[in-house]
Tab-separated table of C-alpha atoms and ligand atoms in Angstrom:
chain	number	residue	atom	x	y	z
A	15	UNK	CA	32.691	-38.120	91.328
A	16	UNK	CA	34.954	-35.678	91.832
A	17	UNK	CA	32.753	-32.829	92.888
A	18	UNK	CA	32.868	-29.678	91.358
A	19	UNK	CA	33.741	-27.516	94.711
A	20	UNK	CA	33.813	-28.808	98.228
A	21	UNK	CA	32.300	-26.282	101.570
A	22	UNK	CA	35.381	-24.843	103.193
A	23	UNK	CA	34.368	-26.313	106.350
A	24	UNK	CA	35.711	-29.352	107.858
A	25	UNK	CA	33.455	-31.951	109.640
A	26	UNK	CA	35.215	-30.942	113.247
A	27	UNK	CA	34.388	-27.141	112.340
A	28	UNK	CA	30.623	-28.600	113.282
A	29	UNK	CA	31.888	-29.421	116.908
A	30	UNK	CA	32.821	-25.934	117.381
A	31	UNK	CA	28.732	-25.099	116.306
A	32	UNK	CA	27.568	-26.960	119.198
A	33	UNK	CA	29.619	-24.882	121.427
A	34	UNK	CA	26.966	-22.671	122.617
A	35	UNK	CA	29.042	-21.886	126.187
A	36	UNK	CA	31.270	-19.591	124.349
A	37	UNK	CA	30.389	-16.082	124.562
A	38	UNK	CA	30.466	-13.241	122.110
A	39	UNK	CA	31.012	-15.370	119.348
A	40	UNK	CA	29.833	-12.763	116.490
A	41	UNK	CA	32.383	-10.086	118.023
A	42	UNK	CA	34.881	-12.744	118.079
A	43	UNK	CA	34.585	-13.679	114.156
A	44	UNK	CA	34.606	-9.695	112.819
A	45	UNK	CA	37.708	-9.101	115.071
A	46	UNK	CA	39.344	-12.579	113.419
A	47	UNK	CA	37.947	-11.734	110.238
A	48	UNK	CA	39.269	-7.982	110.043
A	49	UNK	CA	42.566	-9.216	111.111
A	50	UNK	CA	43.064	-11.653	108.218
A	51	UNK	CA	41.675	-8.971	105.699
A	52	UNK	CA	44.249	-6.841	107.125
A	53	UNK	CA	41.063	-4.017	107.989
A	54	UNK	CA	40.822	-2.276	110.886
A	55	UNK	CA	36.833	-2.904	111.474
A	56	UNK	CA	34.526	-5.661	110.320
A	57	UNK	CA	30.785	-6.009	110.641
A	58	UNK	CA	28.768	-9.593	110.136
A	59	UNK	CA	25.300	-9.870	108.610
A	60	UNK	CA	22.892	-12.615	107.587
A	61	UNK	CA	24.325	-12.375	103.992
A	62	UNK	CA	26.595	-10.699	101.960
A	63	UNK	CA	23.584	-9.146	99.971
A	64	UNK	CA	22.491	-7.842	103.316
A	65	UNK	CA	25.927	-6.179	104.043
A	66	UNK	CA	25.805	-4.679	100.707
A	67	UNK	CA	22.258	-2.997	100.740
A	68	UNK	CA	23.035	-1.333	104.653
A	69	UNK	CA	26.345	-0.176	103.946
A	70	UNK	CA	24.809	1.563	100.921
A	71	UNK	CA	22.306	2.987	103.630
A	72	UNK	CA	25.297	4.135	105.742
A	73	UNK	CA	27.264	5.798	103.217
A	74	UNK	CA	24.098	7.659	102.535
A	75	UNK	CA	23.340	6.915	99.036
A	76	UNK	CA	19.733	6.437	98.514
A	77	UNK	CA	17.778	7.279	95.242
A	78	UNK	CA	21.033	7.393	93.313
A	79	UNK	CA	22.241	5.256	90.331
A	80	UNK	CA	24.684	2.313	91.174
A	81	UNK	CA	27.367	1.111	88.594
A	82	UNK	CA	27.635	-2.482	89.451
A	83	UNK	CA	28.892	-5.270	86.510
A	84	UNK	CA	26.948	-6.788	84.203
A	85	UNK	CA	28.675	-10.059	84.753
A	86	UNK	CA	28.359	-10.693	88.535
A	87	UNK	CA	26.578	-12.489	91.149
A	88	UNK	CA	22.504	-11.169	90.800
A	89	UNK	CA	22.163	-10.475	93.953
A	90	UNK	CA	24.184	-7.953	94.308
A	91	UNK	CA	21.875	-5.607	91.589
A	92	UNK	CA	19.040	-7.142	94.118
A	93	UNK	CA	20.599	-5.694	97.032
A	94	UNK	CA	21.309	-2.250	95.043
A	95	UNK	CA	17.905	-2.233	94.666
A	96	UNK	CA	16.313	-2.833	98.260
A	97	UNK	CA	18.394	-0.032	99.521
A	98	UNK	CA	16.429	2.241	97.312
A	99	UNK	CA	18.808	3.172	94.447
A	100	UNK	CA	18.950	1.769	90.874
A	101	UNK	CA	21.467	-0.462	89.362
A	102	UNK	CA	23.436	0.449	86.377
A	103	UNK	CA	25.011	-2.429	84.662
A	104	UNK	CA	28.821	-1.942	83.046
A	105	UNK	CA	30.036	-4.495	80.364
A	106	UNK	CA	33.256	-6.419	81.479
A	107	UNK	CA	36.519	-6.284	79.526
A	108	UNK	CA	37.134	-9.654	78.033
A	109	UNK	CA	41.016	-11.072	79.502
A	110	UNK	CA	39.711	-11.385	83.059
A	111	UNK	CA	35.749	-10.560	83.101
A	112	UNK	CA	36.203	-7.829	85.232
A	113	UNK	CA	33.886	-4.810	84.839
A	114	UNK	CA	35.601	-2.278	81.967
A	115	UNK	CA	36.331	0.609	84.357
A	116	UNK	CA	37.137	3.004	81.156
A	117	UNK	CA	33.268	2.248	80.298
A	118	UNK	CA	32.837	2.474	84.589
A	119	UNK	CA	33.961	6.364	84.511
A	120	UNK	CA	31.774	7.449	81.525
A	121	UNK	CA	28.603	5.662	82.847
A	122	UNK	CA	29.078	8.458	85.974
A	123	UNK	CA	26.450	11.318	85.952
A	124	UNK	CA	25.506	13.402	88.229
A	125	UNK	CA	22.814	10.671	89.632
A	126	UNK	CA	25.711	8.003	90.899
A	127	UNK	CA	26.321	7.796	94.370
A	128	UNK	CA	28.963	4.632	94.147
A	129	UNK	CA	30.147	1.855	92.393
A	130	UNK	CA	30.590	-1.951	93.428
A	131	UNK	CA	34.221	-3.453	91.870
A	132	UNK	CA	34.310	-6.493	92.077
A	133	UNK	CA	37.255	-9.195	91.278
A	134	UNK	CA	35.587	-11.583	89.652
A	135	UNK	CA	36.720	-15.836	89.989
A	136	UNK	CA	39.315	-13.482	92.242
A	137	UNK	CA	41.064	-12.064	88.910
A	138	UNK	CA	41.976	-8.576	91.016
A	139	UNK	CA	40.591	-5.585	90.007
A	140	UNK	CA	42.516	-2.518	88.367
A	141	UNK	CA	43.307	-0.392	91.403
A	142	UNK	CA	45.211	1.859	89.454
A	143	UNK	CA	42.425	2.519	87.306
A	144	UNK	CA	39.778	2.824	90.087
A	145	UNK	CA	42.103	5.602	91.642
A	146	UNK	CA	42.157	7.531	88.339
A	147	UNK	CA	38.280	7.011	88.791
A	148	UNK	CA	38.238	8.128	92.414
A	149	UNK	CA	40.226	10.952	91.539
A	150	UNK	CA	37.988	12.099	88.677
A	151	UNK	CA	34.312	11.661	90.906
A	152	UNK	CA	35.488	12.095	94.490
A	153	UNK	CA	31.328	11.903	95.248
A	154	UNK	CA	31.528	8.564	94.013
A	155	UNK	CA	31.658	5.993	96.837
A	156	UNK	CA	33.845	2.813	95.466
A	157	UNK	CA	33.017	-0.476	97.186
A	158	UNK	CA	35.355	-3.696	97.004
A	159	UNK	CA	32.751	-6.549	96.182
A	160	UNK	CA	35.713	-9.461	97.351
A	161	UNK	CA	33.356	-12.139	97.107
A	162	UNK	CA	35.776	-13.850	95.048
A	163	UNK	CA	38.670	-12.259	95.971
A	164	UNK	CA	39.624	-12.547	99.912
A	165	UNK	CA	43.136	-10.404	99.740
A	166	UNK	CA	43.368	-10.526	96.299
A	167	UNK	CA	46.643	-8.047	95.103
A	168	UNK	CA	47.025	-5.862	92.490
A	169	UNK	CA	50.193	-5.184	92.146
A	170	UNK	CA	51.014	-5.863	95.351
A	171	UNK	CA	48.350	-4.104	97.146
A	172	UNK	CA	45.526	-5.426	98.616
A	173	UNK	CA	42.276	-4.372	96.585
A	174	UNK	CA	40.071	-4.793	99.472
A	175	UNK	CA	41.586	-1.599	100.897
A	176	UNK	CA	40.999	0.631	97.735
A	177	UNK	CA	37.490	2.753	98.514
A	178	UNK	CA	35.022	3.098	100.973
A	179	UNK	CA	34.476	-0.363	102.252
A	180	UNK	CA	35.004	-3.927	101.123
A	181	UNK	CA	32.321	-7.108	100.964
A	182	UNK	CA	32.393	-10.652	101.759
A	183	UNK	CA	30.597	-13.234	101.092
A	184	UNK	CA	30.495	-16.288	103.654
A	185	UNK	CA	27.954	-19.021	102.291
A	186	UNK	CA	29.401	-22.400	101.608
A	187	UNK	CA	30.650	-21.850	97.979
A	188	UNK	CA	32.994	-19.186	99.316
A	189	UNK	CA	37.050	-19.330	99.911
A	190	UNK	CA	36.151	-19.380	103.943
A	191	UNK	CA	32.241	-19.975	105.366
A	192	UNK	CA	30.216	-19.448	108.334
A	193	UNK	CA	27.187	-21.501	106.812
A	194	UNK	CA	25.595	-18.519	105.194
A	195	UNK	CA	26.785	-14.700	106.065
A	196	UNK	CA	28.281	-11.800	104.844
A	197	UNK	CA	31.171	-9.406	105.963
A	198	UNK	CA	31.393	-5.572	105.630
A	199	UNK	CA	35.231	-4.313	106.271
A	200	UNK	CA	36.703	-0.896	106.274
A	201	UNK	CA	39.449	1.401	107.593
A	202	UNK	CA	36.833	4.288	108.223
A	203	UNK	CA	36.116	4.583	111.763
A	204	UNK	CA	33.105	6.933	111.114
A	205	UNK	CA	31.357	4.883	108.245
A	206	UNK	CA	31.900	1.862	111.110
A	207	UNK	CA	30.268	3.646	113.624
A	208	UNK	CA	27.040	4.252	111.260
A	209	UNK	CA	26.789	0.705	109.849
A	210	UNK	CA	26.451	-0.583	113.363
A	211	UNK	CA	24.124	1.634	114.102
A	212	UNK	CA	22.027	0.824	111.100
A	213	UNK	CA	22.575	-2.892	111.527
A	214	UNK	CA	21.582	-3.022	114.763
A	215	UNK	CA	18.662	-0.248	114.560
A	216	UNK	CA	17.004	-2.958	111.997
A	217	UNK	CA	18.271	-5.831	113.708
A	218	UNK	CA	15.924	-8.855	114.651
A	219	UNK	CA	18.190	-11.427	116.264
A	220	UNK	CA	16.247	-14.756	115.408
A	221	UNK	CA	16.075	-17.007	118.449
A	222	UNK	CA	16.967	-20.962	118.531
A	223	UNK	CA	14.939	-21.817	115.834
A	224	UNK	CA	16.637	-19.815	113.147
A	225	UNK	CA	20.270	-21.585	114.334
A	226	UNK	CA	19.147	-25.189	114.270
A	227	UNK	CA	17.689	-24.402	110.823
A	228	UNK	CA	21.560	-23.380	110.021
A	229	UNK	CA	23.120	-26.202	111.758
A	230	UNK	CA	20.803	-28.814	109.655
A	231	UNK	CA	21.740	-27.067	106.772
A	232	UNK	CA	25.139	-27.492	107.325
A	233	UNK	CA	24.823	-31.210	108.061
A	234	UNK	CA	23.206	-31.858	104.757
A	235	UNK	CA	25.686	-29.967	102.645
A	236	UNK	CA	28.645	-30.953	104.056
A	237	UNK	CA	28.173	-35.053	102.652
A	238	UNK	CA	26.287	-33.769	99.521
A	239	UNK	CA	30.251	-32.581	98.125
A	240	UNK	CA	31.687	-35.544	99.633
A	241	UNK	CA	32.998	-37.801	96.814
A	242	UNK	CA	31.218	-40.288	97.679
A	243	UNK	CA	27.731	-38.861	97.605
A	244	UNK	CA	28.275	-36.442	94.519
A	245	UNK	CA	27.092	-38.423	91.968
A	246	UNK	CA	23.847	-39.272	93.722
A	247	UNK	CA	23.361	-35.426	94.434
A	248	UNK	CA	24.234	-34.260	90.794
A	249	UNK	CA	21.823	-36.416	89.883
A	250	UNK	CA	18.953	-35.731	91.851
A	251	UNK	CA	19.729	-31.845	91.281
A	252	UNK	CA	19.423	-32.286	87.471
A	253	UNK	CA	16.271	-33.942	88.220
A	254	UNK	CA	14.940	-31.184	89.862
A	255	UNK	CA	14.512	-33.130	93.377
A	256	UNK	CA	16.270	-30.838	95.353
A	257	UNK	CA	14.068	-27.761	94.437
A	258	UNK	CA	14.724	-24.478	96.080
A	259	UNK	CA	17.151	-26.255	98.428
A	260	UNK	CA	19.905	-25.629	95.208
A	261	UNK	CA	18.403	-22.437	93.501
A	262	UNK	CA	20.140	-19.842	94.330
A	263	UNK	CA	18.327	-17.043	92.455
A	264	UNK	CA	15.104	-16.567	89.910
A	265	UNK	CA	15.915	-14.792	87.385
A	266	UNK	CA	12.381	-12.919	86.751
A	267	UNK	CA	11.853	-11.715	90.664
A	268	UNK	CA	13.954	-9.119	92.616
A	269	UNK	CA	14.224	-10.207	96.399
A	270	UNK	CA	15.898	-10.886	99.159
A	271	UNK	CA	15.544	-14.105	101.941
A	272	UNK	CA	13.235	-13.383	104.251
A	273	UNK	CA	15.500	-13.651	107.580
A	274	UNK	CA	18.000	-11.090	105.674
A	275	UNK	CA	18.311	-8.496	108.875
A	276	UNK	CA	18.543	-10.689	111.030
A	277	UNK	CA	22.330	-10.630	111.495
A	278	UNK	CA	24.533	-13.608	111.880
A	279	UNK	CA	23.375	-16.167	114.250
A	280	UNK	CA	26.233	-16.983	116.812
A	281	UNK	CA	26.428	-20.432	115.832
A	282	UNK	CA	27.161	-19.602	112.249
A	283	UNK	CA	30.341	-17.477	113.611
A	284	UNK	CA	31.673	-19.939	115.426
A	285	UNK	CA	31.828	-22.339	112.211
A	286	UNK	CA	33.147	-18.825	110.642
A	287	UNK	CA	35.962	-19.068	113.533
A	288	UNK	CA	37.037	-22.777	113.143
A	289	UNK	CA	37.126	-22.144	109.460
A	290	UNK	CA	39.430	-19.201	109.605
A	291	UNK	CA	42.167	-21.055	111.569
A	292	UNK	CA	42.553	-23.810	107.979
A	293	UNK	CA	42.275	-20.715	105.925
A	294	UNK	CA	45.651	-19.708	104.816
A	295	UNK	CA	46.378	-23.693	104.117
A	296	UNK	CA	43.711	-24.119	101.942
A	297	UNK	CA	44.295	-21.219	99.991
A	298	UNK	CA	47.705	-22.651	99.012
A	299	UNK	CA	46.143	-25.930	98.738
A	300	UNK	CA	43.641	-23.506	95.596
A	301	UNK	CA	46.946	-22.204	94.777
A	302	UNK	CA	48.560	-25.036	94.028
A	303	UNK	CA	45.739	-26.732	92.139
A	304	UNK	CA	45.519	-23.509	90.123
A	305	UNK	CA	49.159	-23.765	89.066
A	306	UNK	CA	49.220	-27.697	88.386
A	307	UNK	CA	45.734	-26.340	85.965
A	308	UNK	CA	47.977	-24.233	84.456
A	309	UNK	CA	51.017	-26.539	83.984
A	310	UNK	CA	48.930	-29.040	82.366
A	311	UNK	CA	46.570	-27.452	80.524
A	312	UNK	CA	48.617	-24.392	79.095
A	313	UNK	CA	48.690	-24.988	74.985
A	314	UNK	CA	45.767	-27.699	75.326
A	315	UNK	CA	43.618	-26.176	71.613
A	316	UNK	CA	39.679	-26.224	72.496
A	317	UNK	CA	39.731	-24.313	75.708
A	318	UNK	CA	40.780	-20.708	76.963
A	319	UNK	CA	42.191	-20.951	80.396
A	320	UNK	CA	41.877	-17.950	82.908
A	321	UNK	CA	43.995	-14.801	83.568
A	322	UNK	CA	47.593	-16.455	84.858
A	323	UNK	CA	47.739	-13.263	87.193
A	324	UNK	CA	49.746	-12.730	90.385
A	325	UNK	CA	47.763	-11.523	93.541
A	326	UNK	CA	44.681	-13.296	91.927
A	327	UNK	CA	42.727	-15.690	94.512
A	328	UNK	CA	41.184	-17.993	91.980
A	329	UNK	CA	37.892	-18.938	93.559
A	330	UNK	CA	36.878	-20.234	90.306
A	331	UNK	CA	39.196	-21.315	87.941
A	332	UNK	CA	36.958	-20.214	85.033
A	333	UNK	CA	38.170	-21.386	81.792
A	334	UNK	CA	35.994	-20.494	78.522
A	335	UNK	CA	35.160	-23.761	76.088
A	336	UNK	CA	32.807	-23.685	72.948
A	337	UNK	CA	29.707	-26.296	73.306
A	338	UNK	CA	29.468	-25.293	76.937
A	339	UNK	CA	26.437	-28.511	77.736
A	340	UNK	CA	28.436	-30.982	76.122
A	341	UNK	CA	31.663	-30.338	78.013
A	342	UNK	CA	29.365	-30.731	81.185
A	343	UNK	CA	27.453	-33.781	79.833
A	344	UNK	CA	30.686	-36.086	78.648
A	345	UNK	CA	32.698	-34.442	81.995
A	346	UNK	CA	29.763	-35.911	83.673
A	347	UNK	CA	29.797	-39.303	82.450
A	348	UNK	CA	33.429	-39.635	83.072
A	349	UNK	CA	33.255	-39.067	86.890
A	350	UNK	CA	34.044	-35.173	87.046
A	351	UNK	CA	31.826	-32.464	87.801
A	352	UNK	CA	32.451	-29.345	86.234
A	353	UNK	CA	30.954	-25.776	87.592
A	354	UNK	CA	29.360	-23.513	85.169
A	355	UNK	CA	29.669	-20.338	87.490
A	356	UNK	CA	28.820	-17.661	86.304
A	357	UNK	CA	26.654	-18.696	83.813
A	358	UNK	CA	24.126	-15.399	82.894
A	359	UNK	CA	24.512	-11.556	82.291
A	360	UNK	CA	22.103	-9.833	84.688
A	361	UNK	CA	20.822	-7.404	82.333
A	362	UNK	CA	19.701	-10.376	80.065
A	363	UNK	CA	17.209	-10.997	83.135
A	364	UNK	CA	13.629	-10.376	83.019
A	365	UNK	CA	13.549	-8.368	85.934
A	366	UNK	CA	16.578	-6.304	84.755
A	367	UNK	CA	15.039	-5.294	81.590
A	368	UNK	CA	15.519	-8.364	79.281
A	369	UNK	CA	18.327	-6.369	77.351
A	370	UNK	CA	19.752	-8.304	74.084
A	371	UNK	CA	22.888	-10.398	74.657
A	372	UNK	CA	24.514	-7.290	71.881
A	373	UNK	CA	23.945	-4.780	74.980
A	374	UNK	CA	26.579	-6.488	76.844
A	375	UNK	CA	28.638	-8.926	74.597
A	376	UNK	CA	31.481	-9.493	76.704
A	377	UNK	CA	29.243	-10.659	79.921
A	378	UNK	CA	26.829	-12.465	77.184
A	379	UNK	CA	30.325	-14.355	75.866
A	380	UNK	CA	31.310	-14.963	79.690
A	381	UNK	CA	27.713	-16.070	80.668
A	382	UNK	CA	27.091	-18.830	78.103
A	383	UNK	CA	30.836	-20.056	77.583
A	384	UNK	CA	32.641	-20.719	81.155
A	385	UNK	CA	33.509	-23.993	83.096
A	386	UNK	CA	34.949	-24.080	86.055
A	387	UNK	CA	37.599	-26.471	87.575
A	388	UNK	CA	37.487	-28.607	91.125
A	389	UNK	CA	40.307	-26.679	93.423
A	390	UNK	CA	39.288	-27.863	96.684
A	391	UNK	CA	42.420	-30.519	96.606
A	392	UNK	CA	46.010	-30.597	95.631
A	393	UNK	CA	45.866	-34.472	95.130
A	394	UNK	CA	47.266	-34.695	91.573
A	395	UNK	CA	45.935	-38.392	91.083
A	396	UNK	CA	42.525	-35.911	91.370
A	397	UNK	CA	43.721	-32.903	89.328
A	398	UNK	CA	44.946	-35.187	86.519
A	399	UNK	CA	41.354	-37.183	86.119
A	400	UNK	CA	40.235	-33.816	85.911
A	401	UNK	CA	43.243	-32.491	83.178
A	402	UNK	CA	42.701	-35.787	81.243
A	403	UNK	CA	38.856	-34.981	81.172
A	404	UNK	CA	39.361	-31.411	79.937
A	405	UNK	CA	41.666	-32.653	77.294
A	406	UNK	CA	39.276	-35.126	75.959
A	407	UNK	CA	36.605	-32.732	76.050
A	408	UNK	CA	38.709	-29.730	74.587
A	409	UNK	CA	39.422	-31.962	71.836
A	410	UNK	CA	35.846	-33.366	71.163
A	411	UNK	CA	34.310	-30.212	71.153
A	412	UNK	CA	36.499	-27.775	69.442
A	413	UNK	CA	37.901	-24.505	70.516
A	414	UNK	CA	35.634	-20.834	70.634
B	19	LIG	C1	28.141	-14.793	96.927
B	19	LIG	C2	28.607	-13.329	96.101
B	19	LIG	C3	27.957	-12.193	96.622
B	19	LIG	C4	27.186	-12.071	97.887
B	19	LIG	O1	26.298	-13.430	98.700
B	19	LIG	P1	25.644	-13.478	99.425
B	19	LIG	O2	24.947	-15.101	99.177
B	19	LIG	O3	24.471	-12.378	99.696
B	19	LIG	O4	26.213	-13.862	100.883
B	19	LIG	C5	28.123	-11.150	96.513
B	19	LIG	N1	28.971	-10.953	95.088
B	19	LIG	C6	29.535	-12.100	94.717
B	19	LIG	C7	30.726	-11.661	93.305
B	19	LIG	C8	29.140	-13.330	95.007
B	19	LIG	O5	29.491	-14.027	94.368
């Protein structure tokens, strides 16, 4: 089966994980990461969400409202809640699924402490609109959630540098990975010093047990998305046999992993460092795959392609279709696993108030209609098979 994604970690990167004699791996990873995204400072965390929670703390945002997209990863409002703030949701705009920045500006009140701007699926956020918002509301901190967009560009300018700090997530489904992990980057030396203080004051570095747990997880995940095993794992996953292993969230609860303050393990940092060495090559593969899909699928009736934007990083090639469940099932039978990231609108979740879909209509539409295509290879035989499946589904299941 052609898997929906493959972790951006090569088998030989696992050997690097075992290089226990390498000293100061976390600091080395931070330095290399800052260089990659072109920012002055980087600080590593156990998860992206942990970085966001502590960043809000370091910014002095507490007991305030934080504006977040209705259509983003659910851990974002979880982190906002854990930092002692209240997430306030803003709907998206239709073409690129990014937060509606006009609505976002209108939603600012005297209680607003920050805005989490997100380049969802790697579609760059409109920096000009954000800069207008910053001018109008100088007291509101802008945080760039770059979990899907390492170095996405708006009009040639990197999105991560617009605002107080940027957030990157590094789990195995992201653009580059340190097993788990997250990074906060900033050009502001004072903020960096405060965040470092906040992080280190709460840091309870786990011992060997945690590192070994990460290694065991990595050794399970790498083969699970190999084409030879992906079919079996897909069946187990759908049969509920993998239980908590693959479940990312519970829509009735706001929670964080028990070890979220424990920091990135040196083992993970070494895997992360190894991955940075082939980051550019992997991004080139993704860009080539995305260009292939745009070329081969434009004009296919029955699916809406993602926006074709200069400067996008395409963490996902997110199309919209009608009757998504039929698409997923039909593609699976043809040996292609499609993704359905992000298949929820957060304000509809019971934990966040169970709003009706009409309250955030654009998020609701994207949540119900998006499928994403594999981007881990530029092999045209693989991409060609995916396109055949897409054309067949589009013909059978009609247009959105
Ligand atoms: C993955 C992700 C995060 C952070 O995820 P962690 O699992 O906490 O590392 C944040 N925002 C978005 C949009 C994401 O996709």
